[in-house]
Amino acid sequence: MSALRPVSSVAILGGGISGLSTAYYLARSLPKNVPITVYEASNRLGGYIQSTRLCLPADTDGKKETVLFEHGPRSLRVSKRVSSLNMFDLINSLGMSNELIVVPKDSAAARNRYIFYKGKINMIPYSMTSILRFYFSQPLFRGMLPEVIREPFRRNNPPKEMLEQDDETIGSFMNRRFGPRIADRLMSGVIHGIYAGDIYQLSVKSILEYLWKRERSTGSIVSLSLWKRVLWRKGTSKAQASEQPAQNPYVERGKQDALQMTLQNKDLLSKLEGASVVAFTKGMQSIATHIEQFLMNCPNVTIKYGETVTELKNVVDGAMVSTASGESKTYSRVFSALPARKLADITEYTAPELAGCLKKIPTVSVNVVNMFFEKPRILPITGFGYLLPRAIPREDNPERALGVVFDSDTVSKDSGEGNVAGSLQDDADGTKVTVMLGGHWWDTSKEEGVLAVEDPKIAIADARSLIARQMGVTDEPKLSQSTFQRSCIPQYVVGHSANLNRIHHSVLRAFGGKVVLTGASYLGVSVNDCVYYSKVAVEDVLSGIRVSGLEAGV
């Protein structure tokens, strides 16, 4: 990686969380005489992070209460991963720690998670002692225990397609290791909740890398040490078991970053000890709002709202950005936080090889339906929510829903325990739920009646029908809102890792390090991942080396 000329001007394409965090880290690190320009096609920042506060009808005293709806991500996971630690470092830096709603791991809102199966909402075990109880009482788990016990003894016989592509679908992988019950009943539901995707399309290597590597190194996932000799006799050689892939230098860098951020944020992290997730009193949108306010106070930062980028071209002095308004301007560095498909559109003629690779990253759309019911705790169960796996028949899920989130439990003053009234996010004490519709069901099925539902009235009717049938909730919501999130979640399909490597080399060939990629299309779809890898890309560029922004994943 050769050095480039120092950064003298920067453009950031896209004002979602990746573009915003890129601008934030640049503004903190660059000299104040280096101009930074953010191009955002819409009239707001935050991308798919979007929170709306709505007023309930006034009561008899004329008092108006408000309810907050999340139309995208609604919480952040708390863990010791570097991306999580970095997120809380950002929250601390922005002075947002007093806005956190902390959900303890042992609370109902965190502990009680469900999957709908056989006409019943089945609780997922949350402790070792609960495993046997749920195994015998919940239809979801029937027949799974033998599959888990047999897993270490299964031969490691990957399909021919996997050997050719050095990758495999999550569905194929889980079927090989465990069988269809765990794949179709359990894993497909989990993936619906994160990617809204199809386990028979998505890459195990890119999404469940730990399991992929574990099988390659030990021949098993469960892989109890007492069974290793048996595993080797079954065809997994000692050479295979000890084989370790070359360590990516970004892994060690992540460990150092994690250590540093743990030390820097001791007080905040101590308050998060034992936490599962956090939400915000003012919604996830407050992250974008705080960063926006910070940027607006930086004299070298310009935010161009409603400015659609139409072309990105390599020129002698940098990269030229052209917009729909007729502006063309050259910058020494350009960070693209646009979805891969949008970046492909603006490089179609200037970098066709790169555009071709970018088009191989598909997306899915989701209709997010928020509902607020005046009566508190009307749901028959408490917890985080439930997911709908591919194993349930069409008649149990004609709406093509992905899952239902019990928002009021997460933001209640007692974290869903049911003994303290009131919400930490809303003025009113009612029941708030979110139904997620669509995802891969709308993009892969040609069956009649499963086209994308964009009409808000139809989406709300579908959501109400679903919770009436599955939870018996027939009350009229006091507030309801439908938000069609078009192409909101990138799909890391089989071959994503190899395609990422091609994109890495293509963008370097096309732009020579003057264009850097970041965003959910590449290294992770979570908010935590988007923010962390934006920071890594900024640090690499400011060190003067020629990078694509994807080095951590190739």
Coordinates of C-alpha atoms in Angstrom, one line a residue:
M1 CA 0.0 0.0 0.0
S2 CA 1.8 3.1 -1.2
A3 CA 1.4 6.6 0.2
L4 CA -0.9 9.3 -1.2
R5 CA -0.7 13.1 -1.1
P6 CA -2.0 14.5 2.2
V7 CA -5.8 15.0 2.5
S8 CA -6.7 18.6 1.4
S9 CA -10.4 18.2 0.9
V10 CA -13.0 15.5 1.6
A11 CA -16.4 14.6 0.3
I12 CA -18.7 12.1 2.1
L13 CA -21.5 10.5 0.0
G14 CA -24.5 9.7 2.1
G15 CA -25.7 11.0 5.4
G16 CA -26.8 7.7 7.1
I17 CA -25.0 6.5 10.2
S18 CA -21.9 5.4 8.3
G19 CA -21.6 8.8 6.5
L20 CA -22.3 10.7 9.7
S21 CA -19.7 8.8 11.8
T22 CA -17.2 9.2 9.0
A23 CA -17.7 12.9 9.0
Y24 CA -17.5 13.0 12.8
Y25 CA -14.1 11.2 13.0
L26 CA -12.7 13.3 10.1
A27 CA -13.9 16.5 11.7
R28 CA -12.2 15.5 15.0
S29 CA -8.9 14.6 13.3
L30 CA -8.4 16.9 10.3
P31 CA -7.0 20.4 10.6
K32 CA -9.8 23.0 10.6
N33 CA -8.7 24.4 7.2
V34 CA -9.5 21.1 5.4
P35 CA -13.1 21.3 4.0
I36 CA -15.4 18.4 4.6
T37 CA -18.6 18.2 2.5
V38 CA -21.4 15.7 3.2
Y39 CA -23.8 15.0 0.3
E40 CA -27.3 13.7 1.4
A41 CA -30.0 13.1 -1.1
S42 CA -32.9 13.5 1.4
N43 CA -33.8 16.4 3.6
R44 CA -32.6 14.6 6.8
L45 CA -29.6 12.8 8.2
G46 CA -29.6 9.3 9.8
G47 CA -30.6 7.1 6.9
Y48 CA -32.7 4.1 8.1
I49 CA -32.2 5.3 11.7
Q50 CA -35.5 7.2 12.1
S51 CA -37.5 8.0 15.2
T52 CA -40.8 9.9 15.2
R53 CA -42.6 11.3 18.2
L54 CA -46.4 11.5 17.8
C55 CA -49.1 13.1 19.9
L56 CA -51.9 11.1 21.3
P57 CA -55.4 12.7 21.2
A58 CA -55.7 15.2 24.0
D59 CA -57.4 13.9 27.2
T60 CA -60.4 15.6 28.9
D61 CA -58.0 18.1 30.7
G62 CA -56.4 19.1 27.4
K63 CA -53.1 17.3 28.2
K64 CA -51.3 15.9 25.3
E65 CA -49.1 12.9 25.7
T66 CA -46.5 11.7 23.1
V67 CA -45.3 8.3 21.9
L68 CA -42.0 7.6 20.2
F69 CA -41.9 5.2 17.2
E70 CA -38.7 3.7 15.8
H71 CA -38.9 3.0 12.0
G72 CA -35.4 1.4 11.8
P73 CA -32.9 0.1 14.4
R74 CA -34.4 0.5 17.9
S75 CA -31.6 -0.6 20.3
L76 CA -27.9 -1.3 20.5
R77 CA -26.4 -4.6 21.7
V78 CA -24.0 -4.4 24.6
S79 CA -21.0 -6.7 24.4
K80 CA -17.2 -6.8 24.7
R81 CA -16.8 -6.7 20.9
V82 CA -14.7 -3.8 19.7
S83 CA -17.6 -2.4 17.6
S84 CA -19.8 -2.3 20.7
L85 CA -17.1 -0.7 22.9
N86 CA -16.5 1.9 20.1
M87 CA -20.2 2.7 19.9
F88 CA -20.2 3.5 23.6
D89 CA -17.0 5.5 23.3
L90 CA -18.9 7.6 20.7
I91 CA -21.9 7.9 22.9
N92 CA -19.7 9.1 25.7
S93 CA -17.9 11.6 23.5
L94 CA -21.2 13.0 22.3
G95 CA -22.4 13.4 25.9
M96 CA -25.4 11.1 25.4
S97 CA -24.9 8.7 28.3
N98 CA -27.7 10.3 30.3
E99 CA -30.2 9.4 27.5
L100 CA -29.6 5.7 27.7
I101 CA -32.3 3.2 28.6
V102 CA -30.4 0.2 30.0
V103 CA -32.0 -3.2 29.7
P104 CA -30.5 -5.8 32.1
K105 CA -29.7 -9.3 30.8
D106 CA -31.8 -10.9 33.5
S107 CA -34.9 -8.7 32.8
A108 CA -38.0 -10.0 31.0
A109 CA -37.4 -7.6 28.1
A110 CA -33.9 -9.2 27.4
R111 CA -34.4 -12.7 28.6
N112 CA -37.8 -13.6 27.1
R113 CA -37.4 -14.1 23.4
Y114 CA -39.7 -16.2 21.3
I115 CA -40.2 -18.0 18.0
F116 CA -43.7 -18.6 16.5
Y117 CA -44.2 -22.3 15.5
K118 CA -47.1 -24.8 15.3
G119 CA -49.6 -22.0 16.1
K120 CA -47.8 -21.2 19.4
I121 CA -45.3 -18.6 20.6
N122 CA -42.4 -20.7 21.9
M123 CA -39.9 -19.3 24.4
I124 CA -36.2 -19.7 23.6
P125 CA -34.2 -21.1 26.5
Y126 CA -32.4 -18.4 28.5
S127 CA -30.4 -20.6 30.9
M128 CA -29.1 -24.1 31.2
T129 CA -31.9 -25.0 33.6
S130 CA -34.5 -23.8 31.2
I131 CA -33.3 -25.9 28.3
L132 CA -34.9 -29.2 29.3
R133 CA -38.1 -27.5 30.6
F134 CA -38.6 -25.8 27.2
Y135 CA -37.5 -28.8 25.3
F136 CA -40.4 -30.9 26.6
S137 CA -43.0 -28.2 26.7
Q138 CA -42.4 -26.2 23.5
P139 CA -43.2 -27.8 20.1
L140 CA -40.4 -25.7 18.5
F141 CA -37.7 -27.9 20.1
R142 CA -39.1 -31.4 19.6
G143 CA -36.6 -33.6 17.9
M144 CA -33.7 -31.0 18.2
L145 CA -31.8 -32.6 21.1
P146 CA -30.7 -35.7 19.1
E147 CA -29.5 -33.4 16.3
V148 CA -27.3 -31.4 18.7
I149 CA -25.9 -34.6 20.3
R150 CA -25.1 -36.1 16.9
E151 CA -23.4 -33.0 15.6
P152 CA -19.8 -33.7 16.7
F153 CA -20.0 -37.1 15.1
R154 CA -21.2 -36.0 11.7
R155 CA -18.7 -36.3 8.9
N156 CA -17.3 -33.1 7.5
N157 CA -18.6 -33.5 3.9
P158 CA -19.2 -30.1 2.5
P159 CA -21.1 -30.0 -0.8
K160 CA -19.2 -29.6 -4.1
E161 CA -20.6 -26.0 -4.5
M162 CA -19.0 -25.0 -1.2
L163 CA -15.6 -26.4 -2.2
E164 CA -15.8 -24.5 -5.5
Q165 CA -16.8 -21.2 -4.0
D166 CA -15.1 -21.6 -0.6
D167 CA -18.5 -20.6 0.9
E168 CA -21.9 -22.1 1.6
T169 CA -25.4 -20.9 2.5
I170 CA -26.4 -20.8 6.2
G171 CA -29.2 -23.2 5.4
S172 CA -26.9 -25.7 3.8
F173 CA -24.3 -25.4 6.6
M174 CA -26.9 -25.8 9.4
N175 CA -28.5 -28.8 7.7
R176 CA -25.2 -30.5 7.3
R177 CA -24.2 -29.9 10.9
F178 CA -27.6 -30.3 12.7
G179 CA -30.5 -31.1 10.3
P180 CA -33.5 -29.2 9.0
R181 CA -35.3 -28.7 12.4
I182 CA -32.6 -26.4 13.7
A183 CA -32.0 -24.8 10.3
D184 CA -35.6 -24.1 9.4
R185 CA -37.3 -23.6 12.8
L186 CA -34.6 -21.8 14.7
M187 CA -31.8 -20.3 12.6
S188 CA -34.1 -19.0 9.9
G189 CA -36.1 -17.1 12.5
V190 CA -32.9 -15.6 14.0
I191 CA -31.7 -14.5 10.5
H192 CA -35.2 -13.0 9.8
G193 CA -34.7 -10.8 12.9
I194 CA -31.3 -9.4 11.8
Y195 CA -31.1 -9.6 8.0
A196 CA -34.7 -10.1 7.0
G197 CA -33.1 -12.7 4.6
D198 CA -33.3 -16.3 3.4
I199 CA -30.9 -18.7 5.0
Y200 CA -30.7 -20.6 1.7
Q201 CA -29.3 -17.5 0.0
L202 CA -27.1 -15.9 2.7
S203 CA -23.4 -16.7 3.3
V204 CA -22.4 -18.6 6.4
K205 CA -18.8 -17.5 5.8
S206 CA -19.7 -13.8 5.9
I207 CA -22.5 -13.8 8.5
L208 CA -21.5 -16.7 10.9
E209 CA -17.8 -16.6 10.4
Y210 CA -17.1 -18.0 13.8
L211 CA -19.0 -21.2 13.1
W212 CA -17.5 -21.5 9.6
K213 CA -14.0 -21.3 11.0
R214 CA -14.8 -23.6 13.9
E215 CA -15.9 -26.4 11.6
R216 CA -12.8 -25.9 9.4
S217 CA -10.4 -26.0 12.4
T218 CA -12.1 -28.8 14.5
G219 CA -14.5 -30.5 12.2
S220 CA -17.4 -29.7 14.4
I221 CA -19.4 -26.8 16.0
V222 CA -20.2 -28.4 19.3
S223 CA -16.8 -30.0 19.3
L224 CA -16.4 -31.2 22.9
S225 CA -12.8 -32.1 23.7
L226 CA -13.8 -35.6 24.9
W227 CA -15.0 -36.3 21.4
K228 CA -12.0 -35.1 19.4
R229 CA -10.5 -38.5 18.9
V230 CA -13.8 -39.8 17.6
L231 CA -14.0 -36.8 15.3
W232 CA -10.5 -37.6 13.9
R233 CA -11.5 -41.3 13.3
K234 CA -14.6 -40.0 11.5
G235 CA -12.4 -38.3 8.9
T236 CA -11.2 -35.0 10.3
S237 CA -7.4 -35.1 10.4
K238 CA -5.2 -33.6 13.1
A239 CA -3.7 -31.4 10.4
Q240 CA -7.1 -30.0 9.7
A241 CA -7.9 -29.6 13.3
S242 CA -4.8 -27.6 14.0
E243 CA -5.0 -25.6 10.8
Q244 CA -5.3 -21.9 11.5
P245 CA -6.0 -19.3 8.8
A246 CA -3.6 -16.4 8.5
Q247 CA -4.5 -13.7 11.0
N248 CA -5.8 -10.5 9.6
P249 CA -3.8 -7.6 11.1
Y250 CA -7.1 -5.8 11.7
V251 CA -8.1 -8.5 14.3
E252 CA -5.1 -7.5 16.5
R253 CA -5.8 -3.9 15.9
G254 CA -9.4 -4.5 17.1
K255 CA -8.1 -6.0 20.3
Q256 CA -5.9 -3.0 21.0
D257 CA -8.8 -0.6 20.2
A258 CA -11.1 -2.6 22.6
L259 CA -8.5 -2.4 25.4
Q260 CA -8.0 1.3 24.9
M261 CA -11.8 2.1 24.7
T262 CA -12.4 0.0 27.8
L263 CA -10.0 2.1 29.8
Q264 CA -11.3 5.4 28.4
N265 CA -14.9 4.6 29.3
K266 CA -14.7 2.9 32.6
D267 CA -17.5 4.8 34.3
L268 CA -20.0 4.3 31.5
L269 CA -19.1 0.7 31.0
S270 CA -19.4 0.0 34.7
K271 CA -23.0 1.2 34.4
L272 CA -23.6 -1.2 31.5
E273 CA -22.3 -4.2 33.4
G274 CA -24.9 -6.9 33.1
A275 CA -26.8 -5.1 30.3
S276 CA -28.2 -6.8 27.2
V277 CA -29.2 -3.9 25.1
V278 CA -29.7 -0.1 25.4
A279 CA -32.3 2.1 23.8
F280 CA -32.6 5.9 24.0
T281 CA -35.1 8.2 25.7
K282 CA -35.3 10.3 22.6
G283 CA -34.9 7.4 20.2
M284 CA -32.1 6.1 18.0
Q285 CA -32.5 9.3 15.9
S286 CA -30.8 11.1 18.8
I287 CA -27.4 9.6 17.7
A288 CA -27.7 11.2 14.3
T289 CA -29.0 14.4 15.8
H290 CA -26.0 14.7 18.2
I291 CA -23.5 14.1 15.4
E292 CA -25.3 16.5 13.2
Q293 CA -25.1 19.2 15.9
F294 CA -21.4 18.5 16.3
L295 CA -20.8 18.8 12.6
M296 CA -22.8 22.1 12.3
N297 CA -20.5 23.6 14.9
C298 CA -17.4 22.7 12.8
P299 CA -16.5 25.7 10.5
N300 CA -14.9 23.4 7.9
V301 CA -18.0 21.1 7.5
T302 CA -20.7 21.7 5.0
I303 CA -23.8 19.5 4.8
K304 CA -25.7 19.5 1.5
Y305 CA -29.2 18.3 2.0
G306 CA -31.3 17.2 -0.9
E307 CA -28.2 16.9 -3.1
T308 CA -28.2 13.7 -5.2
V309 CA -24.8 12.5 -6.5
T310 CA -25.1 11.4 -10.1
E311 CA -21.5 10.5 -11.0
L312 CA -18.1 9.8 -9.4
K313 CA -15.1 10.0 -11.6
N314 CA -11.3 9.7 -11.2
V315 CA -9.4 12.8 -12.2
V316 CA -5.8 13.8 -12.0
D317 CA -6.1 15.8 -8.7
G318 CA -8.6 13.5 -6.9
A319 CA -12.1 12.3 -7.5
M320 CA -14.8 14.4 -9.1
V321 CA -18.3 14.4 -7.6
S322 CA -21.2 15.5 -9.8
T323 CA -24.7 16.1 -8.6
A324 CA -28.2 16.4 -10.0
S325 CA -28.1 20.2 -9.5
G326 CA -25.3 20.5 -12.0
E327 CA -22.4 20.9 -9.6
S328 CA -19.1 19.1 -10.2
K329 CA -16.3 19.4 -7.7
T330 CA -13.0 17.6 -7.2
Y331 CA -11.9 16.3 -3.8
S332 CA -8.6 14.8 -2.7
R333 CA -10.5 12.0 -1.0
V334 CA -14.1 10.8 -1.3
F335 CA -15.7 8.4 1.3
S336 CA -18.7 6.6 -0.2
A337 CA -21.2 5.6 2.5
L338 CA -23.8 4.9 -0.2
P339 CA -25.5 1.5 -0.5
A340 CA -23.5 -0.6 -3.0
R341 CA -26.2 -0.5 -5.6
K342 CA -26.4 3.3 -5.5
L343 CA -22.6 3.5 -5.8
A344 CA -22.8 1.2 -8.8
D345 CA -25.2 3.6 -10.5
I346 CA -22.9 6.5 -10.2
T347 CA -19.8 4.6 -11.3
E348 CA -21.5 2.6 -14.1
Y349 CA -19.6 4.5 -16.9
T350 CA -16.5 5.7 -15.0
A351 CA -15.6 2.4 -13.3
P352 CA -17.6 -0.4 -14.9
E353 CA -15.6 -3.3 -13.3
L354 CA -16.3 -1.9 -9.8
A355 CA -20.0 -1.2 -10.6
G356 CA -20.4 -4.8 -11.8
C357 CA -19.1 -6.2 -8.5
L358 CA -21.2 -3.7 -6.4
K359 CA -24.4 -4.9 -8.2
K360 CA -23.8 -8.4 -6.8
I361 CA -24.8 -7.2 -3.3
P362 CA -28.6 -7.4 -3.3
T363 CA -30.9 -5.8 -0.7
V364 CA -34.4 -6.5 0.8
S365 CA -37.2 -4.1 1.7
V366 CA -39.1 -4.1 5.0
N367 CA -42.4 -2.4 5.9
V368 CA -42.1 -1.4 9.6
V369 CA -45.5 -1.0 11.2
N370 CA -45.7 0.7 14.6
M371 CA -48.7 0.5 16.8
F372 CA -49.6 2.0 20.2
F373 CA -52.5 0.7 22.3
E374 CA -54.0 2.7 25.1
K375 CA -54.3 -0.2 27.4
P376 CA -51.0 -1.2 29.2
R377 CA -49.8 -4.7 29.0
I378 CA -52.4 -6.2 26.7
L379 CA -50.0 -8.8 25.3
P380 CA -50.3 -12.3 26.6
I381 CA -46.6 -12.5 27.2
T382 CA -43.7 -10.2 28.1
G383 CA -40.3 -10.0 26.6
F384 CA -38.3 -8.7 23.6
G385 CA -40.6 -10.1 20.9
Y386 CA -41.0 -13.1 18.6
L387 CA -39.7 -14.1 15.2
L388 CA -41.4 -16.1 12.4
P389 CA -39.2 -18.8 10.8
R390 CA -39.6 -20.3 7.4
A391 CA -40.8 -23.6 8.9
I392 CA -44.3 -22.3 9.6
P393 CA -46.9 -22.9 6.9
R394 CA -48.2 -20.1 4.7
E395 CA -51.6 -20.1 6.4
D396 CA -49.9 -19.3 9.7
N397 CA -48.2 -16.3 8.2
P398 CA -50.1 -15.0 5.1
E399 CA -48.9 -11.5 5.8
R400 CA -45.3 -12.6 5.2
A401 CA -44.1 -11.1 8.6
L402 CA -40.6 -11.5 9.9
G403 CA -41.2 -10.7 13.5
V404 CA -43.0 -8.7 16.2
V405 CA -41.1 -6.5 18.7
F406 CA -42.6 -5.7 22.1
D407 CA -41.3 -2.1 22.3
S408 CA -43.2 -1.2 25.5
D409 CA -41.4 -3.9 27.5
T410 CA -38.0 -2.7 26.4
V411 CA -38.6 0.9 27.3
S412 CA -40.8 0.3 30.4
K413 CA -39.5 1.5 33.8
D414 CA -39.3 -2.1 35.0
S415 CA -37.9 -3.6 31.7
G416 CA -41.0 -5.6 31.1
E417 CA -41.2 -7.2 34.5
G418 CA -44.8 -6.0 35.0
N419 CA -44.5 -4.5 38.5
V420 CA -43.8 -0.8 37.8
A421 CA -46.0 1.4 35.5
G422 CA -44.7 3.9 33.0
S423 CA -42.3 4.2 30.1
L424 CA -38.9 5.8 29.9
Q425 CA -39.5 6.8 26.3
D426 CA -43.2 7.7 26.1
D427 CA -45.5 10.0 28.1
A428 CA -48.3 7.5 28.0
D429 CA -48.3 4.1 29.7
G430 CA -49.7 1.9 27.0
T431 CA -48.6 -1.1 24.9
K432 CA -46.3 -0.4 22.0
V433 CA -45.4 -3.0 19.3
T434 CA -43.7 -3.1 16.0
V435 CA -44.5 -5.6 13.2
M436 CA -41.9 -6.2 10.5
L437 CA -43.2 -7.3 7.1
G438 CA -41.5 -8.6 4.0
G439 CA -37.8 -8.9 3.6
H440 CA -36.8 -11.8 1.4
W441 CA -40.4 -13.0 1.1
W442 CA -41.1 -10.1 -1.2
D443 CA -38.0 -10.4 -3.3
T444 CA -37.6 -14.2 -3.9
S445 CA -41.2 -15.4 -4.2
K446 CA -43.3 -15.1 -7.3
E447 CA -46.4 -16.5 -5.7
E448 CA -49.6 -14.5 -6.0
G449 CA -50.2 -12.2 -3.0
V450 CA -46.6 -11.8 -1.8
L451 CA -45.7 -8.6 -3.7
A452 CA -44.1 -5.9 -1.6
V453 CA -46.7 -4.1 0.5
E454 CA -46.0 -0.4 0.3
D455 CA -49.5 1.0 1.0
P456 CA -49.6 2.1 4.6
K457 CA -53.3 1.1 5.1
I458 CA -52.7 -2.4 3.8
A459 CA -49.5 -2.8 5.9
I460 CA -51.3 -1.7 9.1
A461 CA -54.2 -4.0 8.4
D462 CA -51.8 -6.9 7.8
A463 CA -50.0 -6.1 11.1
R464 CA -53.3 -6.0 13.0
S465 CA -54.5 -9.2 11.5
L466 CA -51.2 -11.0 12.4
I467 CA -51.2 -10.0 16.1
A468 CA -55.0 -10.7 16.4
R469 CA -54.5 -14.2 15.1
Q470 CA -51.2 -15.0 16.9
M471 CA -51.6 -13.1 20.2
G472 CA -55.3 -12.5 20.4
V473 CA -54.9 -8.7 20.4
T474 CA -58.0 -7.2 18.7
D475 CA -58.0 -3.7 20.3
E476 CA -58.0 -0.7 18.0
P477 CA -54.6 1.0 18.2
K478 CA -54.6 4.6 19.4
L479 CA -51.7 5.4 17.0
S480 CA -50.4 3.4 14.1
Q481 CA -47.8 4.2 11.4
S482 CA -46.4 2.3 8.5
T483 CA -42.9 3.1 7.0
F484 CA -41.8 1.3 3.9
Q485 CA -38.0 1.0 4.1
R486 CA -37.0 0.3 0.5
S487 CA -33.8 -1.7 0.0
C488 CA -32.9 -1.2 3.7
I489 CA -30.8 -4.3 4.5
P490 CA -27.9 -5.6 2.3
Q491 CA -27.8 -9.3 1.8
Y492 CA -24.5 -11.0 2.2
V493 CA -25.2 -13.8 -0.2
V494 CA -23.0 -16.8 -0.9
G495 CA -19.7 -15.5 -2.4
H496 CA -19.9 -12.2 -0.5
S497 CA -16.4 -12.6 0.9
A498 CA -14.9 -13.3 -2.6
N499 CA -16.9 -10.4 -4.1
L500 CA -15.7 -8.1 -1.3
N501 CA -12.1 -8.9 -2.3
R502 CA -12.9 -8.1 -5.9
I503 CA -14.5 -4.8 -4.9
H504 CA -11.4 -4.0 -2.8
H505 CA -9.1 -4.4 -5.8
S506 CA -11.5 -2.8 -8.3
V507 CA -11.9 0.4 -6.3
L508 CA -8.1 0.7 -5.8
R509 CA -7.5 0.2 -9.6
A510 CA -10.3 2.6 -10.5
F511 CA -9.5 5.4 -8.1
G512 CA -6.0 4.7 -6.7
G513 CA -7.0 5.1 -3.0
K514 CA -8.8 8.4 -3.6
V515 CA -12.2 6.8 -3.0
V516 CA -12.8 4.8 0.2
L517 CA -15.8 2.6 0.9
T518 CA -17.8 2.3 4.1
G519 CA -21.3 1.4 5.1
A520 CA -23.6 -1.6 5.8
S521 CA -23.1 -3.1 2.3
Y522 CA -19.7 -4.5 3.1
L523 CA -18.5 -5.4 6.6
G524 CA -21.6 -5.6 8.8
V525 CA -25.2 -4.4 8.9
S526 CA -25.4 -3.4 12.6
V527 CA -25.1 0.2 13.7
N528 CA -22.1 -0.8 15.8
D529 CA -20.3 -2.3 12.9
C530 CA -21.1 0.7 10.6
V531 CA -19.7 3.2 13.0
Y532 CA -16.6 1.2 13.9
Y533 CA -15.5 0.4 10.4
S534 CA -16.1 4.0 9.4
K535 CA -13.6 5.0 12.1
V536 CA -11.1 2.4 10.9
A537 CA -11.4 3.7 7.3
V538 CA -10.8 7.3 8.5
E539 CA -7.7 6.3 10.6
D540 CA -6.3 4.4 7.6
V541 CA -6.7 7.3 5.2
L542 CA -5.3 9.8 7.6
S543 CA -2.2 7.6 8.1
G544 CA -1.5 8.3 4.4
I545 CA -1.8 4.8 3.1
R546 CA -3.7 3.8 -0.1
V547 CA -6.8 1.8 1.1
S548 CA -10.2 0.8 -0.1
G549 CA -11.8 0.8 3.3
L550 CA -12.5 -2.9 3.1
E551 CA -9.1 -4.2 4.3
A552 CA -10.6 -5.5 7.6
G553 CA -12.7 -8.0 5.6
V554 CA -10.3 -9.1 2.9

